[in-house]
Short mmCIF file of C-alpha atoms in Angstrom, two decimals:
data_model
loop_
_atom_site.label_atom_id
_atom_site.label_comp_id
_atom_site.label_asym_id
_atom_site.label_seq_id
_atom_site.Cartn_x
_atom_site.Cartn_y
_atom_site.Cartn_z
CA MET A 9 -112.16 33.00 39.83
CA ASN A 10 -115.67 33.03 40.12
CA PRO A 11 -118.76 35.26 40.49
CA GLY A 12 -118.85 36.15 44.59
CA ASP A 13 -115.28 36.21 44.50
CA ARG A 14 -113.59 39.43 46.31
CA VAL A 15 -110.76 40.60 43.75
CA ARG A 16 -108.02 43.39 42.97
CA VAL A 17 -108.54 44.85 39.51
CA ASP A 18 -105.51 46.60 38.14
CA ARG A 19 -105.50 48.06 34.43
CA ALA A 20 -103.35 50.90 33.47
CA ASP A 21 -102.98 53.43 36.48
CA ARG A 22 -106.39 52.38 37.83
CA THR A 23 -107.16 49.60 40.30
CA TYR A 24 -110.77 48.62 41.31
CA GLU A 25 -111.56 46.46 44.13
CA GLY A 26 -115.21 44.26 44.62
CA VAL A 27 -116.99 41.87 44.17
CA LEU A 28 -116.90 40.12 41.08
CA LEU A 29 -120.55 40.05 39.32
CA PRO A 30 -122.14 37.59 36.43
CA SER A 31 -120.53 39.34 32.87
CA SER A 32 -122.90 38.77 29.96
CA THR A 33 -119.57 37.89 27.83
CA ASP A 34 -116.00 36.20 28.77
CA ASP A 35 -114.23 39.21 27.38
CA ASN A 36 -115.28 41.67 30.16
CA LEU A 37 -115.17 41.65 33.81
CA VAL A 38 -117.74 43.18 36.35
CA VAL A 39 -116.95 44.37 39.63
CA LYS A 40 -119.04 45.69 42.20
CA LEU A 41 -117.43 47.95 44.08
CA ASP A 42 -117.78 48.71 47.65
CA GLY A 43 -119.43 52.01 47.10
CA GLY A 44 -122.27 50.55 44.86
CA TYR A 45 -121.15 51.23 41.44
CA ASN A 46 -120.36 48.57 38.87
CA VAL A 47 -117.46 48.77 36.94
CA GLY A 48 -116.71 46.74 33.27
CA VAL A 49 -112.59 45.91 32.23
CA ASP A 50 -111.46 44.15 28.97
CA ARG A 51 -110.02 41.13 30.84
CA ASP A 52 -107.11 41.31 28.47
CA ASP A 53 -105.92 44.90 29.51
CA ALA A 54 -106.50 43.52 33.24
CA ASP A 55 -104.52 42.17 35.77
CA ILE A 56 -106.20 40.36 38.24
CA GLU A 57 -106.03 39.52 41.90
CA VAL A 58 -109.04 36.80 44.41
CA LEU A 59 -108.45 38.79 47.02
CA ASP A 60 -110.95 36.28 48.40
CA GLU A 61 -112.81 33.59 47.08
CA ASP A 62 -116.56 32.73 47.42
CA VAL A 63 -117.44 35.92 49.91
CA TYR A 64 -120.78 35.34 48.61
CA GLU A 65 -121.83 32.38 48.11
CA ILE A 66 -124.81 30.93 45.96
CA ASP A 67 -125.04 27.71 44.93
CA GLY A 68 -127.30 27.23 41.65
CA SER A 69 -126.81 27.32 37.73
CA ASP A 70 -126.32 30.82 35.75
CA THR A 71 -129.62 32.27 34.28
CA GLU A 72 -129.45 31.90 30.77
CA ASP A 73 -132.88 32.88 29.72
CA GLU A 74 -136.32 33.73 29.98
CA ASP A 75 -138.11 30.18 29.24
CA GLU A 76 -135.61 28.07 31.07
CA ASN A 77 -135.84 30.50 34.81
CA ALA A 78 -139.35 30.82 34.72
CA GLY A 79 -140.62 29.24 37.91
CA ALA A 80 -137.25 28.28 38.98
CA ASP A 81 -136.02 27.65 42.58
CA SER A 82 -132.92 28.18 44.18
CA GLU A 83 -131.64 28.15 47.47
CA ILE A 84 -128.64 29.05 49.59
CA GLU A 85 -126.74 27.90 53.12
CA PHE A 86 -129.54 28.14 55.75
CA ASP A 87 -128.34 29.88 59.56
CA ASP A 88 -130.62 28.93 61.67
CA ASP A 89 -130.39 31.90 63.65
CA LEU A 90 -131.74 33.85 60.87
CA PRO A 91 -135.28 34.15 59.46
CA THR A 92 -136.19 33.20 56.49
CA VAL A 93 -136.48 35.74 53.45
CA SER A 94 -138.02 34.31 49.97
CA LEU A 95 -136.83 36.39 46.99
CA ILE A 96 -139.45 35.88 44.17
CA SER A 97 -138.11 37.29 40.59
CA THR A 98 -140.33 38.96 38.01
CA GLY A 99 -137.49 40.90 36.02
CA GLY A 100 -137.37 45.41 35.64
CA THR A 101 -134.54 47.21 36.37
CA ILE A 102 -134.01 45.90 39.81
CA ALA A 103 -133.00 42.77 38.21
CA SER A 104 -131.29 43.80 35.07
CA THR A 105 -127.75 44.45 34.16
CA VAL A 106 -125.56 46.10 31.57
CA ASP A 107 -124.72 43.84 28.45
CA TYR A 108 -121.01 45.39 27.86
CA ARG A 109 -121.10 44.06 24.27
CA THR A 110 -124.31 46.73 23.44
CA GLY A 111 -124.47 48.37 26.31
CA ALA A 112 -127.92 48.19 26.80
CA VAL A 113 -129.69 46.83 30.04
CA THR A 114 -131.12 43.68 29.91
CA ALA A 115 -133.68 41.90 32.23
CA GLN A 116 -131.30 38.47 32.76
CA PHE A 117 -131.18 38.02 36.58
CA ASP A 118 -132.53 35.35 38.78
CA ALA A 119 -132.99 35.54 42.44
CA GLU A 120 -129.31 33.84 43.05
CA ASP A 121 -128.04 36.57 40.68
CA VAL A 122 -129.52 39.47 42.42
CA LEU A 123 -127.30 38.52 45.78
CA ARG A 124 -124.17 38.42 43.96
CA ALA A 125 -125.21 41.87 42.64
CA VAL A 126 -126.37 42.89 46.29
CA PRO A 127 -123.53 42.04 48.91
CA ASP A 128 -125.21 43.99 51.36
CA LEU A 129 -128.12 41.18 51.48
CA ALA A 130 -125.85 38.75 52.77
CA GLY A 131 -126.33 38.26 56.94
CA ARG A 132 -129.20 39.89 57.23
CA ALA A 133 -131.43 36.78 56.22
CA ASN A 134 -131.90 32.96 54.79
CA TYR A 135 -132.84 33.63 51.46
CA ARG A 136 -134.80 31.14 48.72
CA GLY A 137 -134.43 32.21 45.59
CA ARG A 138 -137.44 31.65 42.80
CA VAL A 139 -138.24 33.40 39.32
CA VAL A 140 -142.36 34.03 38.37
CA ALA A 141 -141.28 35.44 35.29
CA ASN A 142 -138.57 37.24 33.85
CA ILE A 143 -140.04 40.44 31.87
CA LEU A 144 -140.46 44.06 31.26
CA SER A 145 -142.94 45.60 33.63
CA GLU A 146 -144.95 46.75 31.02
CA ASN A 147 -145.15 43.17 29.31
CA MET A 148 -146.89 42.58 32.98
CA GLU A 149 -150.26 40.27 32.56
CA PRO A 150 -152.95 39.33 34.51
CA PRO A 151 -152.24 35.67 34.52
CA ILE A 152 -148.62 36.30 35.98
CA TRP A 153 -150.45 37.82 38.72
CA GLN A 154 -152.25 34.85 39.24
CA GLU A 155 -148.88 32.60 38.94
CA LEU A 156 -146.88 34.92 41.01
CA ALA A 157 -149.70 34.71 43.91
CA GLN A 158 -149.76 30.86 43.52
CA ALA A 159 -145.43 31.36 44.05
CA VAL A 160 -145.72 33.80 47.19
CA SER A 161 -149.04 31.16 48.78
CA GLU A 162 -146.20 28.54 47.89
CA GLU A 163 -143.25 30.30 50.13
CA ILE A 164 -145.34 31.15 52.53
CA GLU A 165 -146.65 27.62 52.99
CA ALA A 166 -142.76 26.45 53.46
CA GLY A 167 -141.82 28.56 55.94
CA ALA A 168 -141.04 31.76 54.93
CA ASP A 169 -141.02 34.40 57.38
CA GLY A 170 -141.69 37.53 54.80
CA VAL A 171 -141.80 37.54 50.74
CA VAL A 172 -139.68 40.02 48.70
CA VAL A 173 -140.65 40.26 45.37
CA MET A 174 -138.75 41.99 42.87
CA HIS A 175 -140.55 43.82 39.83
CA GLY A 176 -140.32 46.51 37.52
CA THR A 177 -141.63 49.89 38.64
CA ASP A 178 -143.96 50.88 35.52
CA THR A 179 -146.69 48.58 36.77
CA MET A 180 -145.73 47.73 40.13
CA GLN A 181 -149.24 49.15 41.61
CA TYR A 182 -151.04 46.93 39.83
CA SER A 183 -149.40 44.03 40.77
CA ALA A 184 -148.95 44.59 44.57
CA SER A 185 -152.73 45.60 44.34
CA ALA A 186 -153.48 42.43 42.61
CA LEU A 187 -151.75 40.54 45.66
CA ALA A 188 -153.83 42.85 48.46
CA PHE A 189 -156.73 41.08 46.73
CA MET A 190 -155.92 37.48 45.93
CA LEU A 191 -153.98 36.49 49.68
CA GLU A 192 -154.65 36.69 52.90
CA THR A 193 -151.26 36.88 54.39
CA PRO A 194 -149.47 36.00 57.91
CA VAL A 195 -146.30 37.66 57.18
CA PRO A 196 -145.11 40.55 55.11
CA VAL A 197 -145.50 40.69 51.35
CA VAL A 198 -142.74 43.15 49.74
CA PHE A 199 -142.87 44.77 46.69
CA THR A 200 -139.83 46.34 45.46
CA GLY A 201 -137.53 47.47 41.89
CA SER A 202 -135.50 50.02 41.01
CA GLN A 203 -136.26 53.24 39.19
CA ARG A 204 -132.34 53.13 37.67
CA SER A 205 -130.25 49.75 37.34
CA ALA A 206 -127.37 48.80 39.24
CA ASP A 207 -124.96 50.27 36.55
CA ARG A 208 -125.75 53.75 36.96
CA PRO A 209 -123.73 55.98 39.66
CA SER A 210 -127.47 57.43 41.41
CA SER A 211 -129.05 53.36 41.34
CA ASP A 212 -131.53 52.68 43.98
CA ASN A 213 -131.68 49.15 43.72
CA VAL A 214 -129.27 48.14 46.67
CA MET A 215 -131.10 50.46 49.11
CA ASN A 216 -134.58 49.16 47.83
CA ALA A 217 -133.11 45.81 47.83
CA VAL A 218 -131.98 45.78 51.61
CA SER A 219 -134.86 48.05 52.91
CA ALA A 220 -137.42 45.40 50.86
CA VAL A 221 -135.73 42.65 52.89
CA GLU A 222 -136.05 45.08 56.46
CA ALA A 223 -139.38 45.47 55.87
CA ALA A 224 -140.17 41.47 55.01
CA LYS A 225 -138.90 40.67 58.64
CA SER A 226 -140.93 43.17 60.00
CA ASP A 227 -144.68 42.46 62.31
CA CYS A 228 -146.56 44.19 59.20
CA ALA A 229 -148.18 41.00 57.88
CA GLU A 230 -149.43 43.20 54.52
CA VAL A 231 -148.42 43.71 50.69
CA LEU A 232 -146.46 46.33 50.56
CA VAL A 233 -144.08 48.57 48.18
CA CYS A 234 -140.88 49.66 49.47
CA MET A 235 -139.17 52.33 47.63
CA HIS A 236 -137.45 55.33 48.17
CA GLY A 237 -138.69 57.87 50.35
CA SER A 238 -137.23 60.76 49.06
CA GLU A 239 -133.99 61.60 46.15
CA SER A 240 -131.48 61.32 49.74
CA ASP A 241 -130.26 57.79 50.65
CA ASP A 242 -131.87 57.68 53.92
CA ALA A 243 -134.80 56.00 54.06
CA CYS A 244 -137.40 54.02 52.06
CA ALA A 245 -141.17 54.49 52.52
CA LEU A 246 -143.47 51.79 53.20
CA HIS A 247 -146.48 52.17 51.42
CA ARG A 248 -149.76 49.81 51.54
CA GLY A 249 -149.90 48.29 48.00
CA THR A 250 -153.36 49.17 47.11
CA ARG A 251 -152.87 53.16 47.85
CA VAL A 252 -149.69 53.34 45.94
CA ARG A 253 -149.06 55.38 42.82
CA LYS A 254 -145.94 55.72 40.51
CA ASN A 255 -146.32 59.60 40.54
CA HIS A 256 -142.82 60.30 38.67
CA THR A 257 -141.00 58.89 35.40
CA SER A 258 -137.52 58.60 36.78
CA ARG A 259 -137.15 59.87 40.17
CA ARG A 260 -136.01 57.47 42.51
CA ASP A 261 -138.50 58.57 45.02
CA ALA A 262 -141.16 57.98 42.04
CA PHE A 263 -143.95 55.98 44.43
CA GLU A 264 -146.43 57.92 46.50
CA THR A 265 -149.29 57.23 48.79
CA ILE A 266 -152.40 58.78 47.42
CA GLY A 267 -154.53 60.70 50.20
CA ALA A 268 -151.89 59.82 53.37
CA GLU A 269 -148.63 59.78 54.76
CA PRO A 270 -146.84 56.34 53.70
CA LEU A 271 -148.33 53.79 56.07
CA GLY A 272 -143.99 52.84 57.45
CA THR A 273 -140.52 53.65 56.52
CA VAL A 274 -137.17 51.80 57.00
CA ASP A 275 -134.41 54.19 58.22
CA TYR A 276 -131.76 52.30 56.17
CA ASP A 277 -128.58 53.38 58.55
CA ALA A 278 -130.00 52.89 61.38
CA GLU A 279 -131.66 49.45 59.78
CA ALA A 280 -135.13 50.29 61.77
CA VAL A 281 -138.56 49.55 60.88
CA THR A 282 -141.37 51.43 61.93
CA PHE A 283 -145.37 51.97 61.59
CA ARG A 284 -147.31 55.14 61.33
CA ARG A 285 -150.83 53.28 61.42
CA ASP A 286 -152.89 50.31 62.03
CA HIS A 287 -152.20 47.49 59.87
CA GLN A 288 -152.42 43.57 60.19
CA GLU A 289 -150.04 41.79 62.56
CA ARG A 290 -147.56 38.91 62.01
CA GLY A 291 -149.56 36.08 62.23
CA GLU A 292 -153.22 37.78 62.30
CA ALA A 293 -154.34 36.13 59.39
CA GLU A 294 -154.34 32.34 57.92
CA LEU A 295 -152.66 32.17 54.70
CA GLU A 296 -155.85 31.72 52.10
CA LEU A 297 -155.44 32.42 48.43
CA ALA A 298 -158.09 33.38 45.59
CA ALA A 299 -156.01 33.47 42.55
CA GLU A 300 -159.50 33.76 40.32
CA LEU A 301 -159.70 36.55 38.44
CA GLU A 302 -161.94 37.96 35.52
CA ASP A 303 -159.75 39.39 33.02
CA ASP A 304 -162.85 40.59 30.69
CA VAL A 305 -162.49 44.21 32.79
CA GLU A 306 -161.46 47.37 30.85
CA LEU A 307 -160.41 51.19 32.34
CA LEU A 308 -161.41 53.99 30.06
CA LYS A 309 -160.53 57.79 30.97
CA PHE A 310 -163.50 59.90 30.11
CA THR A 311 -162.19 63.33 28.24
CA PRO A 312 -163.66 66.71 26.89
CA GLY A 313 -165.20 65.62 23.24
CA MET A 314 -164.83 61.56 23.34
CA ASP A 315 -166.88 59.62 21.04
CA PRO A 316 -169.72 57.94 22.54
CA ALA A 317 -168.99 55.30 20.29
CA PHE A 318 -165.69 54.58 22.49
CA LEU A 319 -168.17 52.82 24.44
CA ASP A 320 -168.92 50.24 21.46
CA VAL A 321 -165.27 48.70 22.52
CA VAL A 322 -166.53 47.72 25.91
CA GLU A 323 -169.88 45.98 24.74
CA GLY A 324 -170.43 42.63 26.33
CA ALA A 325 -167.65 42.85 28.36
CA GLU A 326 -167.95 42.33 32.33
CA GLY A 327 -166.81 45.01 33.63
CA LEU A 328 -165.77 48.51 32.87
CA ILE A 329 -163.95 50.85 34.89
CA ILE A 330 -164.62 54.63 34.17
CA GLU A 331 -161.70 57.94 35.20
CA GLY A 332 -164.18 60.73 35.09
CA THR A 333 -163.98 63.96 36.05
CA GLY A 334 -164.14 66.05 39.91
CA LEU A 335 -166.85 64.08 41.81
CA GLY A 336 -167.19 61.46 39.00
CA HIS A 337 -168.50 62.80 36.01
CA VAL A 338 -168.91 62.04 32.35
CA HIS A 339 -170.78 64.26 29.25
CA THR A 340 -174.14 64.25 29.72
CA ASP A 341 -174.42 61.89 25.69
CA LEU A 342 -172.31 59.20 27.44
CA ILE A 343 -175.30 58.02 29.74
CA PRO A 344 -177.68 56.76 27.74
CA ARG A 345 -175.13 54.54 26.31
CA ILE A 346 -173.84 53.72 29.72
CA GLU A 347 -176.91 52.74 30.83
CA GLU A 348 -177.35 50.52 27.93
CA LEU A 349 -174.25 48.58 28.73
CA ILE A 350 -175.01 48.07 32.76
CA ASP A 351 -178.37 47.15 31.63
CA ASP A 352 -176.44 44.16 29.04
CA GLY A 353 -174.98 42.90 31.89
CA THR A 354 -171.23 44.74 32.06
CA THR A 355 -170.98 46.21 35.79
CA VAL A 356 -169.68 49.68 35.45
CA VAL A 357 -167.76 51.47 38.37
CA MET A 358 -167.10 55.28 38.67
CA THR A 359 -163.57 56.62 39.62
CA SER A 360 -161.81 60.06 39.66
CA GLN A 361 -159.24 61.40 37.60
CA CYS A 362 -158.26 63.30 40.68
CA LEU A 363 -155.46 62.37 42.90
CA GLU A 364 -157.19 63.15 46.05
CA GLY A 365 -160.71 63.03 47.21
CA ARG A 366 -163.81 61.08 46.27
CA VAL A 367 -166.27 60.23 44.14
CA CYS A 368 -169.73 61.29 44.51
CA ASP A 369 -172.06 61.67 42.60
CA ARG A 370 -175.06 63.01 44.49
CA VAL A 371 -173.69 66.57 44.17
CA TYR A 372 -174.73 67.66 40.88
CA ASP A 373 -177.74 66.32 38.07
CA THR A 374 -175.08 64.41 35.61
CA GLY A 375 -173.68 62.54 39.04
CA ARG A 376 -177.16 62.05 40.00
CA ASP A 377 -177.84 60.56 36.29
CA LEU A 378 -175.28 58.29 36.18
CA LEU A 379 -176.42 56.78 39.92
CA ASP A 380 -179.85 56.68 38.20
CA ALA A 381 -178.33 54.60 35.56
CA GLY A 382 -176.51 51.87 37.85
CA VAL A 383 -172.97 53.12 38.12
CA ILE A 384 -170.85 52.22 40.97
CA GLU A 385 -169.15 54.67 42.61
CA ALA A 386 -165.82 53.56 43.89
CA GLY A 387 -164.85 55.97 46.95
CA ASP A 388 -161.21 57.20 46.83
CA THR A 389 -160.05 54.09 45.55
CA LEU A 390 -157.54 54.55 42.81
CA PRO A 391 -158.51 54.21 38.87
CA GLY A 392 -155.89 51.32 38.75
CA THR A 393 -156.53 49.64 42.33
CA ALA A 394 -160.15 49.26 40.88
CA LYS A 395 -159.94 47.89 37.81
CA VAL A 396 -157.85 45.28 39.44
CA LYS A 397 -160.49 44.92 42.03
CA LEU A 398 -163.43 44.33 40.26
CA MET A 399 -161.54 41.55 38.21
CA TRP A 400 -160.91 40.07 41.69
CA ALA A 401 -164.81 40.75 42.66
CA LEU A 402 -166.37 39.55 39.93
CA ALA A 403 -164.52 35.73 40.08
CA ASN A 404 -164.70 35.81 44.15
CA GLU A 405 -167.79 37.75 45.16
CA GLU A 406 -171.29 37.65 44.97
CA SER A 407 -172.08 40.89 45.09
CA ALA A 408 -169.11 42.94 42.78
CA GLU A 409 -171.26 46.53 44.05
CA GLU A 410 -170.97 45.73 47.48
CA ALA A 411 -167.12 45.04 47.21
CA MET A 412 -166.52 48.02 44.86
CA GLN A 413 -167.79 50.00 47.90
CA THR A 414 -166.29 48.09 50.91
CA SER A 415 -162.79 48.26 51.92
CA LEU A 416 -161.18 44.83 51.01
CA ALA A 417 -157.76 45.34 51.64
CA GLY A 418 -157.03 48.92 52.47
CA GLU A 419 -158.05 50.64 49.39
CA LEU A 420 -161.24 52.62 50.40
CA GLN A 421 -160.51 55.15 52.94
CA GLU A 422 -163.15 56.37 55.14
CA ARG A 423 -162.42 59.81 54.80
CA SER A 424 -160.66 61.83 51.98
CA VAL A 425 -158.58 64.42 53.88
CA PRO A 426 -155.15 65.55 52.49
CA TRP A 427 -152.32 65.38 54.80
CA GLU A 428 -149.79 68.04 53.40
#
């Protein structure tokens, strides 16, 4: 009896049938039921019958720990009639499981384990598995973005028809932005995750993973984020990686495209992918990688009563993104210190705390004073995206000012018009 076998488990007056999953202990069995739920039972208390062996056969060794998995590759048997999708894991809830000894959720699955845990992925594509990191997304750092971009580039160069990146949701928007700036891609690169682990009845991991694979097979050759489009299990939204934001802590449809409708939709039941707006087509771009980053860039949110001494922390930094109020304002007392930073070589860029609309510092005196001090307007670029963009622009563009005022990966819209 091995993970991937279809089994029937009888315990007391209950019978469970499904796919055997890896377990964190030999004392327990974990079975994924046909309805998507996971159940854990004590091995000693159960009668087990193997109904079908190796239903989801995946070759490769088990995940043991973070260090051994990072950078590891895995493959399964290929079907020449199917496209090839690379599954790259960085950790997060979609790649997590419950330790039935403690009840804690741990990020310990590699790409092969995801295939075992999500049997619905079978038959949709050939899969290559690769682990870049095994972390919770709050621990994501710019060097891992660079490793991830390199890994995606290598997978595409090796012939992948699409790439799915499994990532924790808390910082997914930052990582998606980073890859959107680092990569010119001829194929879809789709980030996905889950708000709720596979062991919760309301888990979104199966639908998000399946929809992400369908998106990776589509003709949209951009960096996308694929997550639930509503609280129902009917469709996933496809967001452009530089325009997406996590707007709820726990809802399954937590992600939204800011300033526009989502770029596309994956109809889960129909397995159909549609797009609302123009996008880069598959094969339109040549693969290019520019992964250099200037990591000495900070993001500062202005609030009323802020002590100007807060700006001393960023003295000497290469770049600073400010989240200003409204059209892009700060207290007038801060402007002389901001001007000093700029004179000393720090590139300072203004964004807005507002979710909709764009920065325009030509309307009020405060904004004009900021422009006179040398502050760069970022239009309607999201603050988090602006930070990533400035990190990339300082390392790769001759003029960071010009780059920050130019749309490089769909992050800066020509007009800010509410769509709802």
